[in-house]
Coordinates of C-alpha atoms and ligand atoms in Angstrom, one line a residue:
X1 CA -66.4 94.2 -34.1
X2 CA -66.3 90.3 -33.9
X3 CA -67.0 89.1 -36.9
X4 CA -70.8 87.1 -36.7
X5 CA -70.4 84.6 -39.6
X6 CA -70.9 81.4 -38.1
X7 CA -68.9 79.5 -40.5
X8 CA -66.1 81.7 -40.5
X9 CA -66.0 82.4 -36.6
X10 CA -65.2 78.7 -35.4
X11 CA -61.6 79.7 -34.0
X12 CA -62.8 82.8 -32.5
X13 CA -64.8 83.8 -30.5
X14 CA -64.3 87.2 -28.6
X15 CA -63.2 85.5 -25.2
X16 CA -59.6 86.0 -23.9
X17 CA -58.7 82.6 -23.9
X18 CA -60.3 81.9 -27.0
X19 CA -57.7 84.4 -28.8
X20 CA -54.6 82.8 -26.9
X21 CA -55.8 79.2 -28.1
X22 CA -56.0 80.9 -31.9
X23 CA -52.9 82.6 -31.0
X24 CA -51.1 79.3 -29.6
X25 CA -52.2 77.3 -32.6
X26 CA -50.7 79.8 -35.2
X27 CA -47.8 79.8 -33.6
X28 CA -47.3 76.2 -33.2
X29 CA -46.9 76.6 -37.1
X30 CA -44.5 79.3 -36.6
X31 CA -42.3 77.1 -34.2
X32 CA -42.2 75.0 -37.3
X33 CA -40.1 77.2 -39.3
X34 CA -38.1 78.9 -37.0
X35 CA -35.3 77.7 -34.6
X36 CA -36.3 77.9 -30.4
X37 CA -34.3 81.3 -30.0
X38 CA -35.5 83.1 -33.0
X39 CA -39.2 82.3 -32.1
X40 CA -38.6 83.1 -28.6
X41 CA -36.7 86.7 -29.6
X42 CA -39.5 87.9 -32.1
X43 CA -42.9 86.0 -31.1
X44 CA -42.1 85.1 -27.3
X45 CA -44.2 88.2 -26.2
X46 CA -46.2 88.8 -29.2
X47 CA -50.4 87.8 -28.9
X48 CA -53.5 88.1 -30.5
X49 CA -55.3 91.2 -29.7
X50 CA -58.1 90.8 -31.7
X51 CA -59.8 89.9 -34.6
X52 CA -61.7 92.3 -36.9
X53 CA -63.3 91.0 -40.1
X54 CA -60.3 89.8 -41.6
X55 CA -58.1 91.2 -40.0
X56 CA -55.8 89.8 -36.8
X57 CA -54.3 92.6 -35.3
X58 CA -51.3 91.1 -33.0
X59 CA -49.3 93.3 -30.2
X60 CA -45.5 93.3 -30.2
X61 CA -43.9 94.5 -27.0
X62 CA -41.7 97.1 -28.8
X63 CA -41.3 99.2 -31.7
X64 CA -38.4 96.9 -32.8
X65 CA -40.2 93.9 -32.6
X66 CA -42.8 95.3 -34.7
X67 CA -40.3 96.3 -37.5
X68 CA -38.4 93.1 -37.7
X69 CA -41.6 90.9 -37.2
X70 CA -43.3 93.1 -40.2
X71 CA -39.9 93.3 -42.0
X72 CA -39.0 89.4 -41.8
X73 CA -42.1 87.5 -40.9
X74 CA -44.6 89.1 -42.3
X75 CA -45.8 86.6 -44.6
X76 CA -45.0 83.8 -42.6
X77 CA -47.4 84.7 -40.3
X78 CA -50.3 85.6 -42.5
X79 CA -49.4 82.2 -44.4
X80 CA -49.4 80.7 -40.7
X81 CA -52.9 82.5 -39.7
X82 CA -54.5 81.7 -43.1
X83 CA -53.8 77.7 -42.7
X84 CA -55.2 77.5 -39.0
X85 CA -58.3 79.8 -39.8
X86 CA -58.8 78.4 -43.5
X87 CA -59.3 82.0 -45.2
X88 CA -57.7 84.8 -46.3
X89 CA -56.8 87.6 -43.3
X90 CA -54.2 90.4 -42.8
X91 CA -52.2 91.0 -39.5
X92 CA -51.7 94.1 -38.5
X93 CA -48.9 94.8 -35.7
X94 CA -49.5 96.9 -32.7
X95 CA -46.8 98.2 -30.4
X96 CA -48.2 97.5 -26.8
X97 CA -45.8 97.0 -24.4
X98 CA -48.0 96.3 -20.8
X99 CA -50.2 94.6 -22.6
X100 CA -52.8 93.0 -20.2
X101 CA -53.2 90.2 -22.9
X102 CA -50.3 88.8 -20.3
X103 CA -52.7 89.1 -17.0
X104 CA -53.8 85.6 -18.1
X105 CA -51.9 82.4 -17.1
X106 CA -50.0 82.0 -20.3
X107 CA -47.6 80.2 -18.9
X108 CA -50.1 77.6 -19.5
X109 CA -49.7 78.0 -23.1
X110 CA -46.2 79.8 -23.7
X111 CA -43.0 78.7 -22.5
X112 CA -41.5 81.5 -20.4
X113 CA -39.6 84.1 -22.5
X114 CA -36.0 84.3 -21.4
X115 CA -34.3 87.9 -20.9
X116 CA -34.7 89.7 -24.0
X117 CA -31.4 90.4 -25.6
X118 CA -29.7 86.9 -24.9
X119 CA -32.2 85.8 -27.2
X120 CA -30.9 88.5 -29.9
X121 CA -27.9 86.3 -29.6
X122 CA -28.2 82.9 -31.0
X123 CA -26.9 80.5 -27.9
X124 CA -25.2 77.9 -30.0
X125 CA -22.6 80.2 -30.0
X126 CA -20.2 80.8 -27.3
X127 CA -16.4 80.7 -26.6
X128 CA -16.6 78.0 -24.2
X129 CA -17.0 76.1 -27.8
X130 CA -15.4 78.0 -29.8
X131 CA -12.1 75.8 -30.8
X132 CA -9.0 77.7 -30.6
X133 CA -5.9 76.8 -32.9
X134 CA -3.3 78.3 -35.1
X135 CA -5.7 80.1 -37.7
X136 CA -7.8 82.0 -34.8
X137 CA -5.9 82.0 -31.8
X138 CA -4.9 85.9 -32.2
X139 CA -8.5 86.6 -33.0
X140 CA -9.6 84.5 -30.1
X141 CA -7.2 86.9 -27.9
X142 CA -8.5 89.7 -28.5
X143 CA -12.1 88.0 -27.8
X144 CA -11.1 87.4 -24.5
X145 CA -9.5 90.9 -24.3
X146 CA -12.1 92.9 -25.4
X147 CA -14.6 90.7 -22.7
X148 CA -12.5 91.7 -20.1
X149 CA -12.4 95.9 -20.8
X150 CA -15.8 96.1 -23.1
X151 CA -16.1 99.5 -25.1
X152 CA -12.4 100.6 -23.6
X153 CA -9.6 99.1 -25.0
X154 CA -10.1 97.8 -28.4
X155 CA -13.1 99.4 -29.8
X156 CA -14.4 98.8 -32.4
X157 CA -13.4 94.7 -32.9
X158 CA -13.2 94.4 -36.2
X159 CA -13.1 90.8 -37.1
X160 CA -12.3 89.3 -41.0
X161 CA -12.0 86.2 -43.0
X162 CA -13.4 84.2 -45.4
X163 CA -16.7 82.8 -44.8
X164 CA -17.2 80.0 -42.5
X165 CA -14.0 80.2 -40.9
X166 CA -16.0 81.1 -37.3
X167 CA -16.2 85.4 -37.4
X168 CA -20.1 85.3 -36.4
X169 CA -19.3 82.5 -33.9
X170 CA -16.9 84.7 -32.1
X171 CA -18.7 87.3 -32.5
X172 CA -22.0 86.4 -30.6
X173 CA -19.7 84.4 -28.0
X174 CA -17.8 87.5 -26.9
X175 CA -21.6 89.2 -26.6
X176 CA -22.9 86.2 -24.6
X177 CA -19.7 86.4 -22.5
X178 CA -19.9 90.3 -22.0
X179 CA -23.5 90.0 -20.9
X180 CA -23.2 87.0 -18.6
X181 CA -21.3 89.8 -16.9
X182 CA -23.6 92.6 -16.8
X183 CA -26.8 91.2 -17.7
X184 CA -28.9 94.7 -18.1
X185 CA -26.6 95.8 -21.2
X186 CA -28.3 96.7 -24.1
X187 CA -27.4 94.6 -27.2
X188 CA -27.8 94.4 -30.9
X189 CA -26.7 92.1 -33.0
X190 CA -27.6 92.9 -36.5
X191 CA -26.4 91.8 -40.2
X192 CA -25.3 94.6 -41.7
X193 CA -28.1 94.0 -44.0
X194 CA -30.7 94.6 -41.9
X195 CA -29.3 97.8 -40.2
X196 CA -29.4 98.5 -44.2
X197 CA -33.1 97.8 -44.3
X198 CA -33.5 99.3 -40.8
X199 CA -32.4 102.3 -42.9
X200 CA -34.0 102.6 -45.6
X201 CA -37.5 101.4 -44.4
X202 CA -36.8 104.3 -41.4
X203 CA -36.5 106.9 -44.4
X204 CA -39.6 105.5 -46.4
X205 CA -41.7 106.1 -43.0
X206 CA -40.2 109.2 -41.7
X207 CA -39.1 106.9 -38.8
X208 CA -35.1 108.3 -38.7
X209 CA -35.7 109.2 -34.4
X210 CA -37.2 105.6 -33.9
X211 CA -33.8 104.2 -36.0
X212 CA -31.8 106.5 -34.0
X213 CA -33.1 105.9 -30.8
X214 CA -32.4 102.1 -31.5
X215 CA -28.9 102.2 -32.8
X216 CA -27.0 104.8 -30.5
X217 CA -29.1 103.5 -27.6
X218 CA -27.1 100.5 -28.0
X219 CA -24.3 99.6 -25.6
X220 CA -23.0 96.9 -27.4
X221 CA -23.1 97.0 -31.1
X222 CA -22.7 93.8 -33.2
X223 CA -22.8 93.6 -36.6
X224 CA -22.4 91.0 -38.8
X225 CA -20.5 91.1 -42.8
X226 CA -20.2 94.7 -43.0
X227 CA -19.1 94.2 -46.3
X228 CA -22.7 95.0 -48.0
X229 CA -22.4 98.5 -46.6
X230 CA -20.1 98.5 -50.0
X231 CA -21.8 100.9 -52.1
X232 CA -24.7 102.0 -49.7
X233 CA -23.9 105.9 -49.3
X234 CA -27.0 106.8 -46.9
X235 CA -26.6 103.5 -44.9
X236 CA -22.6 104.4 -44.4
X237 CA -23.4 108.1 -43.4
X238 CA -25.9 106.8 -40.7
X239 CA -23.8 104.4 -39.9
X240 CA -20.9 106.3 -39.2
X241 CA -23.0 108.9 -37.2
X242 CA -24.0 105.5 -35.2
X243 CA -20.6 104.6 -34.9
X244 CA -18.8 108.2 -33.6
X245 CA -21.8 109.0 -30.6
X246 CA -21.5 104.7 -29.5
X247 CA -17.4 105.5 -30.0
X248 CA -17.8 108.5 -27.5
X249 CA -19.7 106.5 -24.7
X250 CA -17.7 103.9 -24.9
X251 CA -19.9 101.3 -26.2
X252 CA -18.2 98.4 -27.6
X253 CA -18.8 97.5 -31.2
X254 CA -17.5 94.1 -32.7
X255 CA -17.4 94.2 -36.7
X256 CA -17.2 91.5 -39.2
X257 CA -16.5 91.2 -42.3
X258 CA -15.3 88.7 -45.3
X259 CA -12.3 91.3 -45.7
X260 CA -10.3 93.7 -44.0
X261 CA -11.8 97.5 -44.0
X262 CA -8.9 98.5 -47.0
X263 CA -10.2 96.0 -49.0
X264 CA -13.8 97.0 -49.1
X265 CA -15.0 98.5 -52.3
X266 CA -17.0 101.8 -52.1
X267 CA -16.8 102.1 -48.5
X268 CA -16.6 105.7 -47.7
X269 CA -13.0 106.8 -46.3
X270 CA -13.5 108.4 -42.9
X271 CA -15.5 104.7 -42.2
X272 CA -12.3 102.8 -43.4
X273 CA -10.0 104.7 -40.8
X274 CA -12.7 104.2 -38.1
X275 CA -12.9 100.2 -38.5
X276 CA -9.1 100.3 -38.5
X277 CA -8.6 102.6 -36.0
X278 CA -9.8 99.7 -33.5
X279 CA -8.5 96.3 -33.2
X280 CA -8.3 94.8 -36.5
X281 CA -8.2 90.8 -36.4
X282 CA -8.3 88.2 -39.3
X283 CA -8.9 84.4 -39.1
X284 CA -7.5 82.3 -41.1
X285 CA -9.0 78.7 -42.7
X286 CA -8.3 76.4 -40.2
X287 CA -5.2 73.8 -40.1
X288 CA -5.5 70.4 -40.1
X289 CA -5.6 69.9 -36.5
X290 CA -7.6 72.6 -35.8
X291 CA -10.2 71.4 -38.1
X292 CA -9.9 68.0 -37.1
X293 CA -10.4 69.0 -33.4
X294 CA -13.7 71.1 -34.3
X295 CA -15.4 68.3 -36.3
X296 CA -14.5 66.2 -32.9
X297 CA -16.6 68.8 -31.0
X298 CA -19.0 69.6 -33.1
X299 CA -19.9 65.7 -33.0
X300 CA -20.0 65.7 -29.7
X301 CA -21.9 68.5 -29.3
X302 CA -24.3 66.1 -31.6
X303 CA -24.2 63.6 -29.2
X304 CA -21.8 61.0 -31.9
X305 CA -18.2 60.1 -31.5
X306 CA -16.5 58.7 -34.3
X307 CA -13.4 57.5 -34.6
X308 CA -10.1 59.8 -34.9
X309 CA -9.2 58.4 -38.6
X310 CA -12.4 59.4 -39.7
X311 CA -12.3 62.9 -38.4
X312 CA -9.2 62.6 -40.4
X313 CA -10.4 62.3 -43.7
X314 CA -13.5 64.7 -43.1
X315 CA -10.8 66.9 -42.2
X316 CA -9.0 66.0 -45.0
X317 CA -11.7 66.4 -47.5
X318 CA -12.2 70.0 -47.1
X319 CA -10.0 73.2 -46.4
X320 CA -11.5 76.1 -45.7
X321 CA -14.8 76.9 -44.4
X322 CA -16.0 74.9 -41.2
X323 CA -19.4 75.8 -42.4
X324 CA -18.8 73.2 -44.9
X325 CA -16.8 70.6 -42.7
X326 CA -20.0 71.0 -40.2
X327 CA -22.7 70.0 -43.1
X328 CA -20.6 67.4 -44.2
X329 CA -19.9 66.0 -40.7
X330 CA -24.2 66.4 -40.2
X331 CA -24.8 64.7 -43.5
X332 CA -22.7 61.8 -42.8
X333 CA -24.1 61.3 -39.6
X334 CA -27.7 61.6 -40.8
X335 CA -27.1 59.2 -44.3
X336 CA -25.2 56.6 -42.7
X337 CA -28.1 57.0 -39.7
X338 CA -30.8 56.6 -42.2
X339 CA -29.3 53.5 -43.7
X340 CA -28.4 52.1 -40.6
X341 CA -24.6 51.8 -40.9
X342 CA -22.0 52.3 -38.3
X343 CA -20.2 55.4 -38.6
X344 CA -17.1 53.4 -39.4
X345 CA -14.1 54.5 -41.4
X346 CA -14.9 52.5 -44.1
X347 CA -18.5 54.0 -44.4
X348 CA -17.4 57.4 -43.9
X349 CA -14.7 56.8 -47.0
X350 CA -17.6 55.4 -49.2
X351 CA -19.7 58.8 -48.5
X352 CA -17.1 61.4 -49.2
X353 CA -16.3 59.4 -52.7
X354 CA -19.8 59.5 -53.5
X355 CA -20.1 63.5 -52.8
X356 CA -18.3 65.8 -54.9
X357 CA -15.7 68.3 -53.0
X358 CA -16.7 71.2 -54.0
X359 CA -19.3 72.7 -56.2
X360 CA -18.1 73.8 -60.0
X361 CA -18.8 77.3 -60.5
X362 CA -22.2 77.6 -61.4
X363 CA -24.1 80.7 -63.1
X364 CA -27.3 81.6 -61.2
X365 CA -28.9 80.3 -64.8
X366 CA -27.3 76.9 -64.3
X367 CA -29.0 76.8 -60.6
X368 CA -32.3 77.6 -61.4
X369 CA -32.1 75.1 -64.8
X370 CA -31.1 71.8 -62.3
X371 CA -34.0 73.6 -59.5
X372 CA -36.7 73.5 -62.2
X373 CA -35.6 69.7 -63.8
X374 CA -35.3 68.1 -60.5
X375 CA -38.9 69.4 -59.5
X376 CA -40.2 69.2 -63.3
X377 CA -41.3 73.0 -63.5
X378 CA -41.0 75.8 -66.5
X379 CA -38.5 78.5 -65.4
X380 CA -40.9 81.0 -65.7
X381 CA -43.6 79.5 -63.0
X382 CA -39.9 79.1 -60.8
X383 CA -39.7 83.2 -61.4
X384 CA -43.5 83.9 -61.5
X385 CA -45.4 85.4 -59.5
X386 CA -47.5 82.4 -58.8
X387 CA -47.2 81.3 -54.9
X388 CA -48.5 77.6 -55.2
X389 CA -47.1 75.1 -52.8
X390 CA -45.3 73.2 -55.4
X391 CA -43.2 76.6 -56.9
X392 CA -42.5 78.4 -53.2
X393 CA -40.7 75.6 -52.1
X394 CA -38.3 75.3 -54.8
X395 CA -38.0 78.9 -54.9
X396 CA -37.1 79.3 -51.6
X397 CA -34.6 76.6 -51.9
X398 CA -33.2 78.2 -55.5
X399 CA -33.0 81.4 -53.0
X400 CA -31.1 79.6 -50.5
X401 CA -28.6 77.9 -53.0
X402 CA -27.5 81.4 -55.0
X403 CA -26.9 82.7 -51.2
X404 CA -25.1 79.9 -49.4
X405 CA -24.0 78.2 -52.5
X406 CA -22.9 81.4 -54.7
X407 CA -22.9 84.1 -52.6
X408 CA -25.0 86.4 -54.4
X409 CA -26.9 89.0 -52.6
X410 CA -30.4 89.0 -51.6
X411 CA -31.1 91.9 -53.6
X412 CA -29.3 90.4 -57.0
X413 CA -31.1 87.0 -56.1
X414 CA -35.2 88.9 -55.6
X415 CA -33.9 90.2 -59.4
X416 CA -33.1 87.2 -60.7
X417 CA -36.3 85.3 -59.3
X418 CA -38.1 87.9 -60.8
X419 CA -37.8 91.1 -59.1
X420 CA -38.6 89.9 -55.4
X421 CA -38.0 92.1 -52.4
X422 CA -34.7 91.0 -50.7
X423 CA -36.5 90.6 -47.7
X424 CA -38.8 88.0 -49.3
X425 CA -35.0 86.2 -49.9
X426 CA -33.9 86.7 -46.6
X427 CA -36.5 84.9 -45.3
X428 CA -36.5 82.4 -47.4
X429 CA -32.7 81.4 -47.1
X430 CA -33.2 81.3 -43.6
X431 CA -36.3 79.2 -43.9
X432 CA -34.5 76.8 -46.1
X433 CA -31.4 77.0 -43.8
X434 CA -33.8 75.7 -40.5
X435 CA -35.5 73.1 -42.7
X436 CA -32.7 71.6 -43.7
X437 CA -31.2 71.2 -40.1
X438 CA -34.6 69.6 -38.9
X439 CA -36.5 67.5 -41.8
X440 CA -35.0 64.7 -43.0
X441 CA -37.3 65.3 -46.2
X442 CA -35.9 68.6 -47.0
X443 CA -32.2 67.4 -45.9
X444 CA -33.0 64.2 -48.5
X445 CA -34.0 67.0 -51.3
X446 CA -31.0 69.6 -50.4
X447 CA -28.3 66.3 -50.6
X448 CA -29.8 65.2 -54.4
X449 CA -29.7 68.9 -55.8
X450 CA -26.3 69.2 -54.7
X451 CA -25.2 66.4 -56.2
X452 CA -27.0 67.2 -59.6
X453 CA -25.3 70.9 -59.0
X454 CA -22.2 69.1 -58.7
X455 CA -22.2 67.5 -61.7
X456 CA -23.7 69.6 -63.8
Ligands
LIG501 P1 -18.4 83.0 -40.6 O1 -19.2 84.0 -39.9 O2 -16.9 83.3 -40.6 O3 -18.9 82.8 -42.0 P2 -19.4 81.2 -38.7 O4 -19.1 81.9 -37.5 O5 -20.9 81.2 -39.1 O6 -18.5 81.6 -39.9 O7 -19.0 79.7 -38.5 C1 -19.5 78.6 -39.4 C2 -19.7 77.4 -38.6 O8 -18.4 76.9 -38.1 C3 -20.5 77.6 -37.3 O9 -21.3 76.5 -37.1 C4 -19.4 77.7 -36.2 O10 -20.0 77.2 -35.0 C5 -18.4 76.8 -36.7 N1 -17.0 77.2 -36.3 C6 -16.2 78.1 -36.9 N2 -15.1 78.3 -36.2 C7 -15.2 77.5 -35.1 C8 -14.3 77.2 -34.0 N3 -13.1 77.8 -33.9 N4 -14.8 76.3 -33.1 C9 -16.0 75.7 -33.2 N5 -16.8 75.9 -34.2 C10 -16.4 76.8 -35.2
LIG502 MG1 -20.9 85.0 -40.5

């Protein structure tokens, strides 16, 4: 039934290419949040079916999309489909996989999905750019060995090191390497959080065959900072079930993790001797000259070349995660941009004397405190359940800085900002994470509540 309300019915009416203009125009707000590859992996062959009363029902092209749509964008796309139609709806998702919503020439409208699972993988990525030097050379290795005999020699891969020191970036280049070979392979790349969630939301819906038939289908297995598993006893058993039947058909797995399988808390015994019965492979923090030669690719890569001393002193200015090294390297490009200055030594020195090295150790408390006074809110409208514009914003960023900054959990952080679902956090963090790469606003925002963090 089309809803007949004149003045709520000026988006839609029932024709075909009425719904794919809707559709277009809520997703041009979804664009705005997520990166090109994300959008294209869980919206590239979603569309709008129809639209009943006040509800948008949208089909996903499998069961998968569905759950990680429902599970991770939910409320971005009621929040997007709310703006562009001006009222309050719900979307429900449909699995419809030859959906003749495609007959149409939407090519017109969408840009042309590429093949499915090199989407999954996140194309920055690879190890044509994946620096090699004394700290991951071994590691690197084994990449290139593991690419060459996938699910045979070394399986699983079980990569460790402390964060930012390039485990995901290996990780996702050995799996875009492995299927520029064979192409057809089925992939999954998943955090080990979401194979948690995967879990748990399969058990809450009597969905274990779907799980199932989505895991050990899998013939390559990638999954990111295993170390959450620590504690999880239903997501370990599953996990290890997953792990023996992709073992036996010789499916590769590749494994991260922040530390090495014997130093895992609460991770069940008979998983331990799997991960190390692989390849086990640690990076280190990167040396001098490796770091100084990845800040001098990474620039490139952003289209800048500055001069050798002052990949020096960036070099010099942090140690060990070249997550950190690559945010300063972005923000010192974009500030000295914004004020017009030449990326001269001299400039650069001024910067990195102005910003702190390293964040104190801060208590979540201490966070939310500097969040709230820079944006003049009472902690409890920060932790509320209010969803105005002016508290979700700095609640997705307080999200974001107890994740990247502290390394809490998502789960500890939804308790702290009163007792949100940890897929509300994830969503948020990796909100926050996008804007800040992209809007010079946000990036402007992000650079000030450092610096208060700093020196608090
Ligand atoms: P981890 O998963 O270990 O926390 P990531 O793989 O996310 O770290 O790496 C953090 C950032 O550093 C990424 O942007 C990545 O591209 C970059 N990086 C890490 N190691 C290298 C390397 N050897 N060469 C090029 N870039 C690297
Ligand atoms: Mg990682």
């Amino acid at each position: 039934m089309w809803i007949t309300d004149p003045s709520k019915t000026d988006h839609v009416k029932g024709s075909r290419m009425e719904k794919l203009k809707l559709w277009q125009k809520i997703t041009v707000e979804i664009k705005h949040e997520l990166d090109q590859a994300n959008f294209k992996t869980w919206f590239g062959n979603c569309f709008l079916k129809e639209v009943v009363d006040d509800i948008l029902v949208i089909t996903a092209p499998s069961a998968f999309i569905k759950e990680q749509v429902t599970l991770r964008y939910l409320d971005l796309l009621t929040e997007a489909a709310e703006k562009i139609l001006g009222k309050k709806v719900k979307i429900e998702l449909v699995v419809e996989s030859n959906n003749n919503h495609k007959t149409v020439p939407v090519e017109e409208i969408f840009e042309a999905p590429a093949p499915s699972q090199i989407n999954i993988l996140n194309p920055k990525y690879t190890l044509e750019n994946f620096v090699v030097g004394m700290s991951n050379n071994v590691a690197f290795a084994a990449a290139q060995a593991v690419v060459q005999n996938p699910g045979i020699s070394y399986n699983p891969l079980f990569i460790y090191g402390g964060t930012g020191v390039g485990k995901t970036h290996l990780m996702l280049g050995i799996g875009h390497a492995i299927l520029k070979k064979n192409p057809a392979l089925k992939v999954i790349y998943c955090s080990s959080e979401q194979f948690t969630n995967d879990f748990v939301s399969a058990i809450q819906n009597h969905r274990m065959g779907d799980l199932r038939a989505k895991y050990r289908l899998a013939q390559l297995l990638l999954i990111d900072d295993i170390q959450f598993f620590s504690g999880r006893e239903g997501t370990q058993e599953e996990f290890f079930h997953t792990f023996n039947e992709l073992q036996s058909k010789n499916s590769q797995m590749i494994i991260t993790s922040d530390r090495s399988p014997h130093e895992i808390a609460k991770l069940e015994d008979r998983l331990r001797s799997r991960f190390a019965g692989g390849l086990m492979v640690d990076i280190q923090p990167p040396d001098f000259d490796t770091r100084v030669a990845i800040l001098k690719a990474k620039a490139n890569e952003w289209g800048t070349t500055l001069p050798e001393e002052a990949l020096k002193l960036i070099a010099a200015s942090s140690e060990v995660s070249i997550r950190e090294l690559e945010g300063k390297l972005l923000q010192i490009i974009q500030v000295l941009k914004a004020q017009n200055l030449p990326t001269t030594t001299e400039n650069i020195t001024l910067f990195l004397n102005k910003t702190p090295k390293k964040l104190p150790a801060l208590s979540h408390q201490q966070v939310l405190t500097i969040i709230c006074h820079y944006f003049n809110l009472a902690n409890k409208d920060l932790i509320g359940p209010k969803r105005q514009k002016e508290l979700v914003l700095p609640r997705h960023l307080a999200m974001y800085i107890l994740s990247e900054e502290l390394g809490m959990t998502v789960e500890r952080i939804g308790q702290i900002l009163g007792g949100r679902d940890h897929t509300t956090v994830m969503h948020a963090r990796d909100k926050i994470k996008n804007l800040i790469t992209k809007d010079k606003e946000m990036q402007q925002i992000f650079i000030e509540i450092k610096q208060e963090l700093s020196t608090n």
